Coordinates of C-alpha atoms in Angstrom, one line a residue:
M256 CA 12.5 -24.3 -4.9
D257 CA 10.5 -22.2 -2.4
L258 CA 10.6 -19.0 -4.4
I259 CA 7.8 -16.5 -3.6
P260 CA 6.5 -15.0 -5.9
A261 CA 6.7 -18.0 -8.2
P262 CA 8.8 -17.2 -11.4
L263 CA 7.5 -17.6 -14.9
S264 CA 9.9 -20.5 -15.6
L265 CA 12.7 -22.3 -13.7
E266 CA 14.9 -24.9 -15.3
S267 CA 17.6 -27.1 -13.7
P268 CA 20.4 -28.7 -15.6
A269 CA 20.5 -32.4 -16.2
R270 CA 23.6 -32.7 -14.1
P271 CA 23.0 -30.9 -10.7
G272 CA 25.6 -28.5 -9.4
V273 CA 26.0 -25.5 -7.1
F274 CA 27.6 -22.0 -7.2
R275 CA 29.6 -21.2 -4.1
L276 CA 29.6 -17.7 -2.8
D277 CA 32.7 -17.0 -0.7
A278 CA 35.1 -14.3 0.4
A279 CA 36.8 -14.3 -3.1
T280 CA 33.5 -13.9 -5.0
T281 CA 33.4 -10.7 -7.1
L282 CA 30.4 -8.6 -8.1
D283 CA 30.5 -6.7 -11.4
G284 CA 28.2 -5.2 -13.9
G285 CA 28.0 -3.1 -17.1
P286 CA 26.7 0.5 -17.6
G287 CA 23.3 1.2 -16.0
T288 CA 23.8 -1.5 -13.3
E289 CA 25.5 0.7 -10.7
G290 CA 22.5 1.2 -8.4
V291 CA 21.5 -2.4 -8.3
R292 CA 25.1 -3.5 -7.7
R293 CA 25.3 -1.1 -4.8
R294 CA 22.1 -2.5 -3.2
L295 CA 23.1 -6.2 -3.8
R296 CA 26.5 -5.7 -2.4
A297 CA 25.0 -4.0 0.7
E298 CA 22.4 -6.7 1.2
L299 CA 24.6 -9.7 0.6
G300 CA 27.6 -8.1 2.3
A301 CA 25.6 -7.5 5.5
A302 CA 24.4 -11.1 5.6
T303 CA 27.6 -12.9 4.6
G304 CA 30.3 -10.6 5.7
Y305 CA 31.9 -10.7 2.3
E306 CA 33.0 -7.6 0.5
L307 CA 32.0 -8.8 -3.0
L308 CA 34.4 -6.4 -4.7
P309 CA 34.7 -5.8 -8.4
A310 CA 37.1 -8.2 -10.3
T311 CA 40.7 -7.0 -10.7
G312 CA 41.6 -9.5 -13.4
G313 CA 43.1 -13.0 -13.2
G314 CA 42.3 -15.6 -10.7
A315 CA 39.6 -18.2 -10.7
A316 CA 37.2 -16.6 -8.3
T317 CA 33.5 -17.1 -8.7
A318 CA 31.6 -14.1 -9.9
V319 CA 28.2 -12.4 -9.8
E320 CA 27.6 -10.4 -13.0
L321 CA 24.8 -7.9 -13.8
E322 CA 24.0 -6.6 -17.2
L323 CA 21.2 -4.8 -19.1
A324 CA 19.9 -6.3 -22.4
D325 CA 17.4 -5.6 -25.1
G326 CA 14.5 -7.9 -25.6
L327 CA 13.4 -8.1 -22.0
E328 CA 10.6 -6.1 -20.4
P329 CA 11.8 -3.3 -18.1
E330 CA 10.9 -5.4 -15.0
G331 CA 11.8 -8.7 -16.6
Y332 CA 15.0 -10.6 -15.8
R333 CA 16.9 -13.8 -16.5
L334 CA 19.0 -15.4 -13.8
E335 CA 21.6 -18.0 -14.9
V336 CA 23.6 -19.9 -12.3
T337 CA 26.5 -22.1 -13.2
A338 CA 29.3 -23.5 -11.0
D339 CA 31.4 -20.4 -11.5
R340 CA 29.0 -17.6 -12.5
V341 CA 25.8 -16.0 -11.5
R342 CA 24.6 -13.8 -14.3
I343 CA 21.5 -11.6 -13.9
T344 CA 20.2 -9.9 -17.0
G345 CA 17.5 -7.3 -16.9
G346 CA 15.5 -5.2 -19.3
A347 CA 16.1 -2.2 -17.0
A348 CA 17.4 -1.5 -13.5
A349 CA 14.0 -2.8 -12.1
G350 CA 14.4 -6.2 -13.8
L351 CA 18.0 -6.5 -12.5
F352 CA 16.8 -5.6 -9.0
W353 CA 14.0 -8.2 -9.0
G354 CA 16.5 -10.8 -10.3
A355 CA 18.8 -9.9 -7.4
Q356 CA 15.9 -10.5 -5.0
T357 CA 15.5 -14.0 -6.5
L358 CA 19.2 -14.6 -6.0
R359 CA 18.9 -13.5 -2.4
Q360 CA 16.0 -16.0 -1.8
L361 CA 18.0 -18.8 -3.4
L362 CA 20.9 -18.2 -1.0
G363 CA 18.6 -19.1 1.9
P364 CA 16.8 -17.4 4.8
E365 CA 20.0 -16.1 6.4
A366 CA 20.7 -14.0 3.3
H367 CA 17.9 -11.7 4.7
R368 CA 19.7 -11.0 7.9
R369 CA 21.6 -7.8 8.7
A370 CA 24.7 -9.5 10.1
P371 CA 26.5 -12.7 9.3
L372 CA 25.6 -15.8 11.4
R373 CA 28.2 -18.0 9.5
C374 CA 31.3 -17.4 7.4
D375 CA 30.9 -20.1 4.8
G376 CA 28.4 -22.5 3.2
W377 CA 26.7 -20.0 0.9
T378 CA 25.5 -21.9 -2.2
V379 CA 23.0 -21.5 -5.0
P380 CA 21.8 -24.4 -7.1
C381 CA 22.7 -24.3 -10.8
L382 CA 19.6 -23.3 -12.7
T383 CA 18.0 -20.8 -15.1
V384 CA 15.1 -18.5 -14.1
A385 CA 13.2 -16.4 -16.7
D386 CA 10.7 -14.1 -15.2
R387 CA 8.6 -11.0 -15.6
P388 CA 5.6 -9.6 -13.7
R389 CA 2.0 -9.9 -14.6
F390 CA 1.0 -6.4 -13.5
G391 CA 2.9 -3.1 -13.6
W392 CA 1.2 -1.8 -10.4
R393 CA 1.8 -4.2 -7.5
G394 CA 0.8 -2.0 -4.6
V395 CA 0.3 -1.9 -0.9
L396 CA -1.6 0.9 0.9
L397 CA -0.1 1.8 4.3
D398 CA -2.5 4.0 6.4
V399 CA -0.3 6.2 8.5
A400 CA -3.1 8.7 9.2
R401 CA -5.2 6.6 11.6
H402 CA -2.1 5.4 13.5
F403 CA 1.1 7.1 12.8
L404 CA 4.1 4.9 11.9
P405 CA 7.6 6.5 12.5
K406 CA 9.8 6.9 9.5
A407 CA 12.0 3.9 10.5
D408 CA 8.9 1.7 10.3
V409 CA 8.0 3.0 6.8
L410 CA 11.6 2.3 5.6
R411 CA 11.4 -1.2 7.0
Y412 CA 8.1 -1.8 5.1
L413 CA 9.8 -0.7 1.9
D414 CA 12.4 -3.4 2.5
L415 CA 9.6 -5.9 3.0
L416 CA 7.8 -4.8 -0.2
A417 CA 11.0 -5.1 -2.2
A418 CA 11.7 -8.6 -0.9
H419 CA 8.3 -9.6 -2.3
K420 CA 8.7 -7.8 -5.7
L421 CA 5.9 -5.3 -4.8
N422 CA 6.6 -1.9 -6.4
V423 CA 4.1 0.7 -5.2
L424 CA 3.7 2.1 -1.7
H425 CA 0.4 4.0 -1.5
L426 CA 1.0 6.2 1.5
H427 CA -2.3 7.4 3.1
L428 CA -1.1 10.7 4.6
T429 CA -4.2 12.6 5.6
D430 CA -7.6 11.7 7.2
D431 CA -10.0 12.9 9.9
Q432 CA -7.8 11.4 12.6
G433 CA -4.5 12.9 11.5
W434 CA -2.5 15.0 9.0
R435 CA 1.0 13.5 8.5
I436 CA 2.8 15.6 5.9
E437 CA 4.6 18.9 6.7
V438 CA 3.2 21.8 4.5
R439 CA 5.4 24.8 5.1
R440 CA 2.8 27.3 3.9
Y441 CA 0.3 26.0 6.3
P442 CA 2.1 25.0 9.6
R443 CA -1.1 24.4 11.6
L444 CA -1.9 21.3 9.5
T445 CA 0.8 19.5 11.5
G446 CA 0.7 21.9 14.5
A447 CA -3.0 21.1 15.2
G448 CA -3.9 18.4 12.7
A449 CA -1.1 15.9 13.3
W450 CA -2.3 14.8 16.8
R451 CA -5.6 13.9 18.5
E452 CA -6.4 13.9 22.2
R453 CA -7.2 10.2 22.4
S454 CA -8.2 7.2 20.2
M455 CA -11.0 4.8 20.1
V456 CA -10.0 1.3 21.3
G457 CA -11.7 -1.2 19.0
Y458 CA -15.0 -0.6 17.4
R459 CA -17.6 1.8 18.9
G460 CA -18.9 -0.6 21.5
G461 CA -22.2 -1.4 19.8
V462 CA -23.6 2.1 20.0
P463 CA -25.6 2.7 16.9
D464 CA -24.7 5.6 14.6
G465 CA -28.1 7.1 15.2
L466 CA -27.2 7.8 18.8
L467 CA -24.5 10.3 17.9
P468 CA -25.8 13.7 19.0
E469 CA -27.2 15.6 16.0
G470 CA -24.8 18.0 14.4
V471 CA -21.9 17.0 16.5
A472 CA -19.4 14.8 14.6
G473 CA -16.8 13.1 16.8
T474 CA -18.7 13.1 20.1
P475 CA -17.4 10.0 22.0
R476 CA -20.0 7.2 21.7
D477 CA -18.6 5.1 24.5
G478 CA -16.1 6.8 26.8
R479 CA -15.0 3.4 28.1
R480 CA -13.6 2.6 24.7
R481 CA -11.1 5.5 24.6
D482 CA -7.5 5.2 25.7
D483 CA -7.2 8.9 26.8
R484 CA -3.7 9.0 25.5
P485 CA -2.7 11.7 22.9
H486 CA -1.6 10.2 19.6
G487 CA 0.2 11.9 16.8
G488 CA 3.2 12.5 14.6
F489 CA 4.1 13.7 11.1
Y490 CA 6.9 13.4 8.5
T491 CA 8.9 16.5 7.7
Q492 CA 9.4 17.1 4.0
D493 CA 13.0 15.8 4.3
D494 CA 11.7 12.7 5.9
L495 CA 9.4 12.1 3.0
R496 CA 12.2 12.8 0.5
E497 CA 14.3 10.2 2.2
I498 CA 11.4 7.7 2.0
V499 CA 11.0 8.4 -1.7
A500 CA 14.7 8.0 -2.3
Y501 CA 14.9 4.9 -0.2
A502 CA 12.0 3.4 -2.2
A503 CA 13.5 4.4 -5.5
E504 CA 16.7 2.5 -4.7
R505 CA 14.4 -0.5 -4.3
Q506 CA 12.4 0.1 -7.5
I507 CA 9.4 1.2 -5.6
T508 CA 7.2 4.2 -6.4
V509 CA 5.6 6.1 -3.5
V510 CA 2.1 7.4 -4.3
P511 CA 0.9 10.0 -1.8
E512 CA -2.7 10.3 -0.8
I513 CA -4.2 13.7 0.2
D514 CA -7.9 13.0 0.9
V515 CA -10.5 15.4 -0.4
P516 CA -13.3 16.5 -0.1
G517 CA -14.2 14.0 2.7
H518 CA -12.0 12.5 5.4
A519 CA -10.8 16.1 6.1
Q520 CA -11.6 16.9 9.7
A521 CA -7.9 17.1 10.7
A522 CA -7.4 19.8 8.1
I523 CA -10.6 21.6 9.1
A524 CA -9.6 21.5 12.8
A525 CA -6.4 23.3 11.8
Y526 CA -8.0 25.8 9.4
P527 CA -11.7 26.1 10.2
E528 CA -12.4 28.2 7.1
L529 CA -12.0 25.0 5.0
G530 CA -15.2 23.5 6.5
N531 CA -18.8 24.2 5.9
H532 CA -18.8 27.1 8.4
D533 CA -22.3 28.2 7.4
V534 CA -23.7 24.9 8.7
V535 CA -21.6 24.0 11.7
D536 CA -19.2 25.7 14.1
T537 CA -16.0 24.5 12.4
A538 CA -13.9 26.5 14.9
A539 CA -15.0 24.1 17.6
L540 CA -13.8 21.0 15.8
A541 CA -10.7 19.1 16.8
T542 CA -8.9 16.2 15.1
W543 CA -11.3 13.3 15.2
T544 CA -11.0 10.6 17.9
D545 CA -13.6 8.3 16.3
W546 CA -13.4 5.8 13.4
G547 CA -15.8 5.6 10.6
I548 CA -17.4 8.1 8.1
N549 CA -17.4 11.7 9.2
H550 CA -19.9 14.3 8.1
N551 CA -17.5 17.2 8.4
V552 CA -16.2 17.7 4.8
L553 CA -14.5 20.5 2.9
N554 CA -16.5 23.3 1.6
V555 CA -16.5 24.1 -2.1
E556 CA -15.4 27.7 -2.0
D557 CA -12.6 29.2 -4.1
G558 CA -10.4 29.7 -1.1
T559 CA -10.5 26.0 -0.3
L560 CA -9.5 25.1 -3.9
R561 CA -6.6 27.5 -3.6
F562 CA -5.6 26.1 -0.3
Y563 CA -5.3 22.6 -1.6
E564 CA -3.6 23.8 -4.8
H565 CA -0.9 25.2 -2.5
V566 CA -0.7 22.0 -0.5
L567 CA -0.3 20.0 -3.7
E568 CA 2.4 22.3 -5.0
E569 CA 4.5 21.2 -2.0
V570 CA 3.4 17.5 -2.5
L571 CA 4.6 17.6 -6.1
E572 CA 8.0 18.9 -5.0
I573 CA 8.4 15.9 -2.8
F574 CA 6.9 13.0 -4.7
P575 CA 7.9 12.4 -8.4
S576 CA 5.2 9.8 -8.9
T577 CA 3.0 10.1 -12.0
F578 CA -0.1 9.4 -9.9
I579 CA -1.3 11.5 -7.0
H580 CA -4.1 10.0 -5.0
L581 CA -6.8 12.4 -3.9
G582 CA -9.2 10.1 -2.1
G583 CA -12.7 11.1 -3.1
D584 CA -14.3 8.4 -1.0
E585 CA -17.0 8.4 1.7
C586 CA -18.0 12.0 1.4
P587 CA -21.4 12.5 3.0
K588 CA -23.4 15.3 1.3
E589 CA -25.6 16.4 4.2
Q590 CA -23.6 19.6 5.0
W591 CA -23.5 20.5 1.3
K592 CA -27.3 20.1 1.1
A593 CA -27.6 22.5 4.1
S594 CA -25.0 24.9 3.0
A595 CA -26.1 28.1 1.2
S596 CA -22.6 28.4 -0.2
A597 CA -22.6 24.9 -1.7
Q598 CA -26.1 25.3 -3.1
A599 CA -25.0 28.6 -4.7
R600 CA -22.1 26.8 -6.3
I601 CA -24.5 24.1 -7.7
E602 CA -26.7 26.7 -9.2
E603 CA -23.8 28.7 -10.5
L604 CA -22.4 25.7 -12.3
G605 CA -25.7 24.3 -13.5
L606 CA -25.2 21.0 -11.7
A607 CA -28.0 18.5 -10.9
N608 CA -27.0 17.6 -7.4
E609 CA -24.3 17.1 -4.8
D610 CA -22.8 14.1 -6.5
E611 CA -22.1 16.3 -9.5
L612 CA -20.7 18.9 -7.2
Q613 CA -18.2 16.4 -5.9
S614 CA -17.4 15.4 -9.5
W615 CA -16.7 19.1 -10.3
F616 CA -14.4 19.3 -7.3
I617 CA -12.4 16.3 -8.4
R618 CA -12.4 17.4 -12.0
H619 CA -10.8 20.7 -10.9
F620 CA -7.8 18.9 -9.5
D621 CA -7.7 16.4 -12.3
A622 CA -7.1 19.3 -14.7
W623 CA -4.8 21.0 -12.2
L624 CA -2.6 17.9 -12.0
A625 CA -2.7 17.3 -15.7
A626 CA -1.4 20.8 -16.4
R627 CA 1.7 19.8 -14.3
G628 CA 2.3 16.5 -16.0
R629 CA 0.7 14.4 -13.3
R630 CA -2.4 12.2 -13.1
L631 CA -5.1 12.0 -10.5
I632 CA -6.2 8.6 -9.1
G633 CA -9.0 8.3 -6.6
W634 CA -11.3 5.8 -4.9
D635 CA -14.2 4.5 -7.0
E636 CA -16.7 7.1 -5.6
I637 CA -15.1 9.5 -8.1
L638 CA -17.3 7.8 -10.7
D639 CA -20.4 9.2 -9.0
G640 CA -21.6 12.3 -10.8
G641 CA -19.2 11.7 -13.7
L642 CA -15.6 10.6 -13.9
A643 CA -12.9 13.2 -14.5
P644 CA -11.4 12.9 -18.0
G645 CA -7.8 11.8 -17.0
A646 CA -8.6 10.1 -13.7
A647 CA -7.6 6.6 -12.8
V648 CA -9.7 4.6 -10.3
S649 CA -8.8 2.5 -7.2
S650 CA -11.7 0.1 -7.3
W651 CA -12.3 -0.7 -3.6
R652 CA -16.1 -1.4 -3.2
G653 CA -15.8 -4.4 -5.5
Y654 CA -15.0 -5.0 -9.1
R655 CA -18.0 -3.2 -10.6
A656 CA -16.6 0.3 -10.6
G657 CA -13.3 -0.9 -12.0
I658 CA -15.1 -2.7 -14.8
T659 CA -17.1 0.4 -15.6
A660 CA -14.0 2.6 -15.6
A661 CA -11.9 0.2 -17.7
R662 CA -14.6 -0.1 -20.3
A663 CA -14.7 3.7 -20.5
G664 CA -11.0 3.8 -21.2
H665 CA -9.8 4.8 -17.7
D666 CA -6.9 3.0 -15.9
V667 CA -7.9 0.9 -12.9
V668 CA -6.1 -0.5 -9.9
M669 CA -8.2 -3.4 -8.5
C670 CA -8.3 -3.5 -4.7
P671 CA -11.7 -4.8 -3.7
E672 CA -12.3 -4.7 0.1
Q673 CA -14.0 -8.1 -0.1
Q674 CA -10.7 -9.7 -1.2
V675 CA -7.6 -7.7 -0.3
Y676 CA -8.4 -5.4 2.7
L677 CA -5.8 -6.9 5.0
D678 CA -7.3 -5.2 8.1
H679 CA -10.1 -7.8 7.7
R680 CA -9.8 -10.7 10.1
Q681 CA -7.9 -13.9 9.1
A682 CA -10.0 -16.5 10.8
P683 CA -13.4 -16.9 12.6
G684 CA -13.6 -17.0 16.4
E685 CA -12.6 -14.8 19.3
D686 CA -8.8 -15.3 19.0
E687 CA -8.4 -12.8 16.2
P688 CA -7.4 -9.3 17.6
V689 CA -10.2 -6.7 17.1
P690 CA -12.0 -8.8 14.4
V691 CA -13.1 -6.7 11.5
G692 CA -14.9 -7.5 8.3
W693 CA -15.1 -10.8 6.5
V694 CA -12.8 -13.7 7.1
R695 CA -10.0 -13.3 4.6
S696 CA -7.7 -16.3 5.1
L697 CA -4.3 -16.8 3.5
E698 CA -6.0 -19.1 0.9
D699 CA -8.7 -16.5 0.3
V700 CA -6.1 -13.9 -0.6
Y701 CA -4.2 -16.3 -2.7
R702 CA -7.4 -17.1 -4.7
F703 CA -8.0 -13.4 -5.4
E704 CA -8.0 -12.7 -9.2
P705 CA -7.6 -9.0 -10.1
L706 CA -9.0 -9.5 -13.6
P707 CA -12.8 -10.3 -13.3
P708 CA -14.5 -12.6 -15.9
E709 CA -16.3 -9.6 -17.4
L710 CA -13.0 -8.2 -18.7
R711 CA -11.2 -11.4 -19.8
T712 CA -13.0 -11.4 -23.1
D713 CA -12.5 -7.7 -23.6
P714 CA -8.8 -7.2 -24.2
D715 CA -9.0 -3.4 -24.7
A716 CA -10.7 -2.9 -21.4
A717 CA -8.5 -5.5 -19.6
A718 CA -5.4 -3.5 -20.7
H719 CA -6.7 -0.6 -18.5
V720 CA -6.4 -2.8 -15.4
I721 CA -2.9 -1.6 -14.7
G722 CA -2.5 -3.5 -11.5
T723 CA -3.7 -4.5 -8.1
Q724 CA -3.2 -3.5 -4.5
A725 CA -3.7 -4.8 -1.0
N726 CA -4.7 -2.2 1.6
L727 CA -3.7 -2.0 5.3
W728 CA -6.1 0.4 7.1
T729 CA -4.8 1.0 10.7
E730 CA -7.8 2.0 12.8
F731 CA -7.2 -1.2 14.8
M732 CA -3.4 -1.5 14.3
D733 CA -1.6 0.6 16.9
D734 CA 1.9 0.0 15.7
A735 CA 4.2 -1.9 13.3
R736 CA 3.8 -5.2 15.2
D737 CA 0.0 -5.1 14.6
V738 CA 0.7 -4.2 10.9
D739 CA 3.0 -7.2 10.7
Y740 CA 0.3 -9.5 12.1
H741 CA -2.3 -8.4 9.6
A742 CA 0.0 -8.2 6.6
F743 CA 1.9 -11.4 6.8
P744 CA 1.9 -14.0 5.5
R745 CA -1.1 -12.8 3.5
L746 CA 1.0 -10.2 1.7
A747 CA 3.2 -13.0 0.4
A748 CA 0.2 -14.6 -1.1
F749 CA -0.9 -11.3 -2.6
A750 CA 2.6 -10.7 -4.0
E751 CA 2.3 -13.9 -6.0
V752 CA -1.1 -12.9 -7.3
A753 CA 0.2 -9.6 -8.5
W754 CA 3.5 -10.9 -10.0
S755 CA 3.0 -14.4 -11.2
Q756 CA 1.2 -15.4 -14.3
L757 CA -1.9 -17.6 -14.1
P758 CA -1.3 -21.2 -14.9
Q759 CA -1.9 -21.7 -18.7
Q760 CA -4.2 -24.8 -18.3
S761 CA -6.0 -23.8 -15.2
A762 CA -8.3 -21.0 -14.0
E763 CA -7.0 -21.3 -10.5
R764 CA -3.6 -21.0 -8.8
D765 CA -2.0 -24.0 -7.1
Y766 CA -2.6 -23.2 -3.4
A767 CA -1.1 -26.5 -2.2
G768 CA 2.1 -25.7 -4.1
F769 CA 2.2 -22.2 -2.6
E770 CA 1.6 -23.5 0.9
A771 CA 4.5 -25.9 0.5
R772 CA 6.8 -23.0 -0.7
L773 CA 5.5 -20.8 2.2
R774 CA 7.2 -23.1 4.8
G775 CA 10.6 -22.0 3.5
H776 CA 9.4 -18.4 3.1
L777 CA 8.3 -18.1 6.7
A778 CA 12.0 -18.7 7.6
R779 CA 12.8 -15.6 5.5
L780 CA 10.2 -13.6 7.3
D781 CA 11.7 -14.8 10.6
A782 CA 15.1 -13.6 9.4
L783 CA 13.6 -10.2 8.5
G784 CA 12.0 -9.9 11.9
V785 CA 8.4 -10.0 10.7
E786 CA 5.9 -10.8 13.5
Y787 CA 3.5 -12.6 11.2
R788 CA 0.4 -14.6 12.2
P789 CA 1.2 -18.2 12.6
Q790 CA -0.8 -20.6 10.6
S791 CA -2.2 -22.2 13.8
G792 CA -3.5 -18.9 15.1
P793 CA -2.2 -15.8 16.9
H794 CA 0.4 -16.0 19.7
P795 CA -1.1 -15.1 23.1
W796 CA 0.6 -11.6 22.9
Q797 CA -1.0 -11.0 19.5
R798 CA -4.6 -11.3 20.8
R799 CA -6.7 -8.4 22.1
P800 CA -9.2 -10.1 24.5
G801 CA -12.2 -8.0 25.3
V802 CA -11.6 -5.3 22.6
P803 CA -14.7 -5.3 20.3
G804 CA -14.4 -5.5 16.6
R805 CA -16.9 -5.4 13.7
P806 CA -17.0 -8.9 12.2
I807 CA -19.2 -9.6 9.2
E808 CA -20.4 -13.1 9.0
G809 CA -20.6 -15.3 5.9
L810 CA -18.9 -15.0 2.5
P811 CA -18.2 -11.5 1.1
P812 CA -20.4 -10.6 -1.9
L813 CA -18.8 -10.7 -5.4
V814 CA -19.7 -7.3 -6.6

């Protein structure tokens, strides 16, 4: 069976047989199964042309039956296939839904199409699958701030996540290069911050950071590497509510990210009073057209705290997720060091330095979110200067920060850039489009282990590793086709890492077995319209000849 991710157990009967899905097949379920039945009927009905109506009594039609049962984890399920019945039992609606995705895979690649290519021949082998996920947070970050993805592309990605049993979409909504969420109280955030005049094409053409004119962040470093085409877009609040509802139907939680106090030039360009206006002329700033780390960061005045509280009030109305991501990464401190206002705040609070000032800023919003029944999560720099009491950590610079946070009793999502940043190139050589970072091949991603050795002998700390995440940063991905190329098939490998249990008698996963199953899975990706990277290398139209990247040679450090 070419199931991906691999289930916990799969047993076939001594006497082989098949279940035949046809026009007379019925689809039923008990209380609590209504939403999953609706989705399964829509997905299989589109692919097969069958109505899959509820049973009306009598007859010998084959049946698909869904039910909830005690004794299973909420995301756990049991799939039993006999010649006349398919029964999916789940601990909750999520488990039923994941079981339905397994059934869809067993029906073959054409079950993932949106219109029927044939009217019969739909069979499932008789078997029993018992399954549950290894981690509760199986996430993907989609960066829509650097390059905007229209709503339809985000909805499509939710379908792709669901097909791989991934259950968290981390939506990176704000950055220096664009603000993508409508905030009704502050319309200039999208009026000015949702678009930029042009974009850098590839990396910065080899011009060293030190050649950037002093005090002028965002000055073009190589005019030949700009496309001179305005880029922008944003989601209305109703767009985002639709995305959240669409995700919820597929058992996916959308976690929004509003980046503070760094990665904020788009917001400062819209409202200059948010920046360090006693150091730089913030009124002269525009939404950034460069990639990289920006020295223009938020100030630490009361008005800025109130501004972002107002933003978050609207964010909480849209997103019901427990966690709200507030960034906290890559915040240069030069402006704070030069700012009389920031230095006065440090003295007022009795802080030791600018790292503690950032910690105070993050702690403020940790308490603010906690008072509203939510939790803050941020990138691992939020450990610098002291970790906020209720904060969870996205450990991206390696394992080390995640280990420290877990041992201190904080929840952690492991997403080290050395392993699961899918913007990093997939092979050496010049064929890879805009080659960035270390080579992270399909096998490299499959070999990733979210739980480092330091925590495997510390069960209390290990329990705080609530999951893992692969990140798709889009500086060098202009559209959904580019995202497809970087994501797949590596995201299929990551999905198995996040869902499937480690082999009991081995410290390593069976890559050869995965590779064999992937052959069948690629046919599913074809049916889903995914423009993945072929194993043999990119298609000619997937290359970007002459566009410079930023490759890092050698193996990534294990930190």
